CSV table of C-alpha atoms in Angstrom, one decimal:
chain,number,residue,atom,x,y,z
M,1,UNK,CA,26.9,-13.0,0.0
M,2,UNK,CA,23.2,-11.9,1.0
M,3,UNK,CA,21.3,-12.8,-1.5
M,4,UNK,CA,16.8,-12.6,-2.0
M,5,UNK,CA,15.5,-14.0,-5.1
M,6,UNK,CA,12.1,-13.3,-7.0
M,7,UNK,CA,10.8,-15.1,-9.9
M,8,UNK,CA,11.0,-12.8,-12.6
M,9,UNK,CA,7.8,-13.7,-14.2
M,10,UNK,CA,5.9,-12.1,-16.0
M,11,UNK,CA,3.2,-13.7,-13.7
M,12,UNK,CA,-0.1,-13.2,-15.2
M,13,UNK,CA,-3.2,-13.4,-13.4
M,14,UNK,CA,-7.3,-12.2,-14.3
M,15,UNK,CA,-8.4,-9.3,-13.4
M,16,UNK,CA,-10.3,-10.3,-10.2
M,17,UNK,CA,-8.3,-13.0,-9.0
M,18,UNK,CA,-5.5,-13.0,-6.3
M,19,UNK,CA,-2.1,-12.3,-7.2
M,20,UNK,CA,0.9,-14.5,-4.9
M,21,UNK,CA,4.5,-13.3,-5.0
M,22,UNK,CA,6.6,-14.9,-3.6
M,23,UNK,CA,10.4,-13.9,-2.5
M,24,UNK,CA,13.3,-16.2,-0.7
M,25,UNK,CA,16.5,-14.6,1.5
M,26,UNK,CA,19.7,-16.6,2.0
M,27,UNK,CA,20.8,-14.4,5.8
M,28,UNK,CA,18.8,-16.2,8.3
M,29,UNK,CA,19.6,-12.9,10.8
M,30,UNK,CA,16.9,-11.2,8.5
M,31,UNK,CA,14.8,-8.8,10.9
M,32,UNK,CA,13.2,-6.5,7.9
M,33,UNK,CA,11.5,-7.2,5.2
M,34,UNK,CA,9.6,-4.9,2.6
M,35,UNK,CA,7.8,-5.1,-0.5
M,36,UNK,CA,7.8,-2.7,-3.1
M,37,UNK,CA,6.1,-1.6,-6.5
M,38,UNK,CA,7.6,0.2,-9.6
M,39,UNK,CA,5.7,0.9,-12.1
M,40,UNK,CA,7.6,1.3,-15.5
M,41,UNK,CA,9.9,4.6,-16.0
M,42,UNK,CA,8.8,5.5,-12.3
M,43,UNK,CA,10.1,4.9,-8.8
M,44,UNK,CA,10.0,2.1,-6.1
M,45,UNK,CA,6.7,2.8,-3.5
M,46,UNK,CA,6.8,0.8,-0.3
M,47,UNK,CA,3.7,-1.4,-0.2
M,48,UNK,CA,4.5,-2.8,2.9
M,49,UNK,CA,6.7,-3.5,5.7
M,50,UNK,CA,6.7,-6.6,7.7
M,51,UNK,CA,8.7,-7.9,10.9
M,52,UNK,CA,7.5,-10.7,12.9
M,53,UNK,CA,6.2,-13.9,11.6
M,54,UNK,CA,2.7,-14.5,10.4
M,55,UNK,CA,0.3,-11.7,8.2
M,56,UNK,CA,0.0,-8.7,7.8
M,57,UNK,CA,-3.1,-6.8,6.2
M,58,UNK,CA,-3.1,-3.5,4.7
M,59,UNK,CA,-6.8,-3.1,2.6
M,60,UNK,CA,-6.2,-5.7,-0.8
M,61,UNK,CA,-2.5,-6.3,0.5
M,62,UNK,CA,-0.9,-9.1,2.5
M,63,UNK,CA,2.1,-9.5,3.4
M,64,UNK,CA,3.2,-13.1,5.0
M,65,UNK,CA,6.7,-13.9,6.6
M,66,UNK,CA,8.1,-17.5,7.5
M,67,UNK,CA,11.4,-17.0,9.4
M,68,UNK,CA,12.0,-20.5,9.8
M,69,UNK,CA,12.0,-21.4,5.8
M,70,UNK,CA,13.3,-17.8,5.1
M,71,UNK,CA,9.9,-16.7,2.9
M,72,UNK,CA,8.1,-14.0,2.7
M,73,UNK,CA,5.2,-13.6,0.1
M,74,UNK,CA,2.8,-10.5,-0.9
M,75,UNK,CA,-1.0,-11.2,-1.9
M,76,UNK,CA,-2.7,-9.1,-3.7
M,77,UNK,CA,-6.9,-9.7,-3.7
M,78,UNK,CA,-9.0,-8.3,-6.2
M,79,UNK,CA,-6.3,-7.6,-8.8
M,80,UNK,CA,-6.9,-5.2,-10.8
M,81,UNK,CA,-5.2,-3.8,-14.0
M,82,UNK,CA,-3.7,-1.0,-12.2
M,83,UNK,CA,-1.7,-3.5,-10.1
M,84,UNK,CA,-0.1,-4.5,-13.4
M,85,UNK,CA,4.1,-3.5,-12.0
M,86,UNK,CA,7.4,-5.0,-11.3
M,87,UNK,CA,7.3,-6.0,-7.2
M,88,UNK,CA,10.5,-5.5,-5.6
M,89,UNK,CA,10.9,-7.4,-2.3
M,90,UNK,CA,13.9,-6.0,0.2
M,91,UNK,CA,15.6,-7.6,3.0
M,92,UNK,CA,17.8,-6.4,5.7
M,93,UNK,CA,19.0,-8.3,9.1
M,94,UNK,CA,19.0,-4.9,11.4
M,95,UNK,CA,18.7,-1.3,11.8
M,96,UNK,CA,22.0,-0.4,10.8
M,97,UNK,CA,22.6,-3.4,7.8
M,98,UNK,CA,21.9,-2.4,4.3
M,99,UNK,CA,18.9,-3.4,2.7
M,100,UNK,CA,19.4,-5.8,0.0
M,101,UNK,CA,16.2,-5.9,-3.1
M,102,UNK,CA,15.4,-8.8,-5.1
M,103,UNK,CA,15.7,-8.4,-9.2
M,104,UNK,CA,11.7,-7.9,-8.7
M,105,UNK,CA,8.6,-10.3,-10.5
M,106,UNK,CA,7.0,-8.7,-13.1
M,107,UNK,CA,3.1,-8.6,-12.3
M,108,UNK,CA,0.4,-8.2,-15.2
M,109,UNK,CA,-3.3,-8.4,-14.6
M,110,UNK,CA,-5.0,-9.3,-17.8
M,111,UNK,CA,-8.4,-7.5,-17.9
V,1,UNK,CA,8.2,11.4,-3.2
V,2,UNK,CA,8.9,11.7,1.0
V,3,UNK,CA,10.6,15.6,0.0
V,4,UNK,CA,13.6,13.9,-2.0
V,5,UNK,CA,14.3,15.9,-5.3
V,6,UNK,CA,17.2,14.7,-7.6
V,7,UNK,CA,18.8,16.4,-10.1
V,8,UNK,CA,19.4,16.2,-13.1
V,9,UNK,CA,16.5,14.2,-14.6
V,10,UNK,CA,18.2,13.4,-17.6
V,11,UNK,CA,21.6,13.9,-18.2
V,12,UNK,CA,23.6,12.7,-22.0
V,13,UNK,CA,27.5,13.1,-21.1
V,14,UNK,CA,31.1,11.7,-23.0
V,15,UNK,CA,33.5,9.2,-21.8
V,16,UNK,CA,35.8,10.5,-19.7
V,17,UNK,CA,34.0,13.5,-18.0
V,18,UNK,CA,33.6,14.0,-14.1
V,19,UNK,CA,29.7,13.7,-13.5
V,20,UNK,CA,27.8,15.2,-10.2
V,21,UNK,CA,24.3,13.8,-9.1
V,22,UNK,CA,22.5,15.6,-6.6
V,23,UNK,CA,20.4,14.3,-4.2
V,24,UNK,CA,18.7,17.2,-1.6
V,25,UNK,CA,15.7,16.1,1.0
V,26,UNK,CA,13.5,18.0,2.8
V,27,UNK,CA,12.8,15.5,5.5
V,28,UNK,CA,15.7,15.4,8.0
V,29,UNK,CA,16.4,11.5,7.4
V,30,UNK,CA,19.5,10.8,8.9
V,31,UNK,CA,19.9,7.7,6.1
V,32,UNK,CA,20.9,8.7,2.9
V,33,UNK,CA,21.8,6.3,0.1
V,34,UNK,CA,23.0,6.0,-4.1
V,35,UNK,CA,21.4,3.1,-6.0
V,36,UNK,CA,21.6,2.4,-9.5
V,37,UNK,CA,19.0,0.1,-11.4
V,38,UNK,CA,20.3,-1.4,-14.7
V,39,UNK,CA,18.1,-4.5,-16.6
V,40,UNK,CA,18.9,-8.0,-14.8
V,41,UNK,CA,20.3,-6.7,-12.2
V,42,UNK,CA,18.1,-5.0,-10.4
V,43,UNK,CA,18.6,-2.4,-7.6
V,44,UNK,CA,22.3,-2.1,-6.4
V,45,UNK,CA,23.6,-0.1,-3.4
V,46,UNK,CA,26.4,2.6,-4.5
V,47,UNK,CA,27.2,4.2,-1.4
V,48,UNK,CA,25.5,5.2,1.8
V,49,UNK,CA,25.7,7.9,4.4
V,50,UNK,CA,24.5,7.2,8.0
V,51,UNK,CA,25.3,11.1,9.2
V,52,UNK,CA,27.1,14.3,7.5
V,53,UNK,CA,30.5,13.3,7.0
V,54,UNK,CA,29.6,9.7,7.2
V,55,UNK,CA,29.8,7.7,4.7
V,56,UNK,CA,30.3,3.8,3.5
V,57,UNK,CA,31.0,1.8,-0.2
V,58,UNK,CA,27.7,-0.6,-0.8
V,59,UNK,CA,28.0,-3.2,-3.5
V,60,UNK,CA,28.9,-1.5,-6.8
V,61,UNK,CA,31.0,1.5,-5.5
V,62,UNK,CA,34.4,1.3,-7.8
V,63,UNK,CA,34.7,4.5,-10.5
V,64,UNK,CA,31.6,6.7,-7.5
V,65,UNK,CA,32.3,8.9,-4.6
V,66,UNK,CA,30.1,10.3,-2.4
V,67,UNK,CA,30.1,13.4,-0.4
V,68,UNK,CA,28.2,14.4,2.2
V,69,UNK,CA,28.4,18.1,4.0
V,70,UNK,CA,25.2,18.7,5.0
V,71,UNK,CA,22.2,16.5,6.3
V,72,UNK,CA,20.0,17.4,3.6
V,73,UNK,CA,22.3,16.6,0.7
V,74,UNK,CA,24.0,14.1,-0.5
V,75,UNK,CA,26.0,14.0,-3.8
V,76,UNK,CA,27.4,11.4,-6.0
V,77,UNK,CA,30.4,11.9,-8.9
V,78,UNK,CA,31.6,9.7,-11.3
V,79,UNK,CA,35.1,10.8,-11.2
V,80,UNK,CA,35.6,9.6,-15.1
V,81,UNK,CA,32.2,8.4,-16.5
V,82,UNK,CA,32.8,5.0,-18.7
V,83,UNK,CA,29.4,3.6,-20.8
V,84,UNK,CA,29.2,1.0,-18.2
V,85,UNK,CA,28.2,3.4,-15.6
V,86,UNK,CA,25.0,4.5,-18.1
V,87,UNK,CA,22.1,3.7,-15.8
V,88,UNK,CA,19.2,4.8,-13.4
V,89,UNK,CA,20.6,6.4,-10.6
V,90,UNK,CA,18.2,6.4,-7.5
V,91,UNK,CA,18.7,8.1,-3.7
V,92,UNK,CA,16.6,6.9,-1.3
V,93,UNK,CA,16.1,8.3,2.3
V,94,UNK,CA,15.2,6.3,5.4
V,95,UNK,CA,14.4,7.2,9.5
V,96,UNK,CA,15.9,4.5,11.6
V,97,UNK,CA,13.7,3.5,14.9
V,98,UNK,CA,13.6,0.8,17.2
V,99,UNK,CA,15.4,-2.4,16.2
V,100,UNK,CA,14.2,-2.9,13.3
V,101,UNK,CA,15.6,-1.4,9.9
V,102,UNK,CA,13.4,1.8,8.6
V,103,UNK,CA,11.5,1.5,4.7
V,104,UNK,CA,13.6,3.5,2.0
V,105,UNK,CA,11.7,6.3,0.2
V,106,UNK,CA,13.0,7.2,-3.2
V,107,UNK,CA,13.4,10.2,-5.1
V,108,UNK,CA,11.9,10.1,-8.7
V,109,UNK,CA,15.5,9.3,-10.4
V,110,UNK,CA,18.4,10.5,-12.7
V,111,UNK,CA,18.8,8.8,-16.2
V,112,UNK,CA,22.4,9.0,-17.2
V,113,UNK,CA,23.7,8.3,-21.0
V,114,UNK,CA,27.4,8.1,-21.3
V,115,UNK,CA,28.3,8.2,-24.7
C-alpha cells in the first residue's frame, strides 16, 4: 500500500516568517511529486511540481525533494495571511501510476 | 479551473436512487479521473480513464461506475446511493509528457447529500 503522510497541524506561523511543510512517501519508485493548496469550500491549485532532487524556486515558494530519505518539503517565505490553507502534497512513481495525496497540513498565518 | 466544469454543484438525493455526476473539459486531456474528499481521509481516487472507453477502479470504487464515450466527458453514477457515499466529489484532468507523471487540475466540485 502507497502511502504519503502530512502532519495535519494546524501549523501556525507569524505573518512574515517562513512556513516548512513537510511530507514523507513509503514507494521508493516515486518519480513525481506535487504540492497543492485548498483553501476552505474550494478546490486543490497546484503550487508546484518537482522531479529531481534538490530545490526548486517559484517566487515565495520552494519546493525541496530528498529521494534517498523519501522527503519532500514546501517553504513558504514571507507568509502571509492569505497563505492561511490546507497543503496537499501528491506522489506518484511514473507517468502512467496514479497519483496518490497526503490527508494535507492545515496552514494558518497569524497576522 | 484548466476548462473543467462539473455538474451539479450541489445535489440533496434519497437512499437508494441512481445518481449521475458529470464531468465535461474543454482542454483535450487525455487523463480523466473521479475523486472524493471526505474529513480524515483526504483525497481518494474513484475511478480513472486514460482514453475514451478506457477506464480503471482507483481506491474507493465499490457502489461507482464510470463511463466514458467521449474525450471530453466523463461521468460517474452511484448505481444505488447509500449516506456513506455523501461527500465532495472532484474530477481532475491531467496531460501526460515525458517520463514523468503530469499535475492534476481540478474542476470546482459536486457536493452530494444522501439522505
Amino acid at each position: 500500500q502507497k502511502e504519503v503522510e502530512q502532519n495535519s497541524g494546524p501549523l501556525s506561523v507569524p505573518e512574515g516568517a517562513i512556513a516548512s511543510l513537510n511530507c514523507t512517501y513509503s514507494d521508493r519508485g516515486s518519480q513525481s511529486f506535487f504540492w497543492y493548496r485548498q483553501y476552505s469550500g474550494k478546490s486543490p491549485e497546484l503550487i508546484m511540481s518537482i522531479y529531481s532532487n534538490g530545490d526548486k524556486e517559484d517566487g515565495r515558494f520552494t519546493a525541496q525533494l530528498n529521494k534517498a530519505s523519501q522527503y519532500v518539503s514546501l517553504l513558504i517565505r514571507d507568509s502571509q495571511p492569505s497563505d492561511s490553507a490546507t497543503y496537499l502534497c501528491a506522489v506518484s512513481a511514473n507517468r502512467d501510476d496514479k497519483i496518490i495525496f497526503g490527508k494535507g497540513t492545515r496552514l494558518h498565518i497569524l497576522p | 479551473d484548466a476548462g473543467i466544469t462539473q455538474s451539479p454543484r450541489h445535489k440533496v438525493t434519497e437512499t437508494g436512487t441512481p445518481v449521475t455526476l458529470r464531468c465535461h473539459q474543454t482542454e483535450n486531456h487525455r487523463y480523466m479521473y473521479w475523486y472524493r474528499q471526505d474529513p480524515g481521509h483526504g483525497l481518494r481516487l474513484i475511478h480513472y480513464s486514460y482514453g475514451v472507453k478506457d477506464t480503471d477502479k482507483g481506491e474507493v470504487s465499490d457502489g461507482y461506475s464510470v463511463s466514458r464515450s467521449k474525450t471530453e466527458d466523463f461521468l460517474l453514477t452511484l448505481e444505488s446511493a447509500t449516506s456513506s457515499q455523501t461527500s465532495v466529489y472532484f474530477c481532475a484532468i491531467s496531460d501526460p509528457r515525458g517520463q514523468g507523471n503530469s499535475p492534476l487540475h481540478f474542476g470546482n466540485g459536486t457536493r452530494l447529500t444522501v439522505t
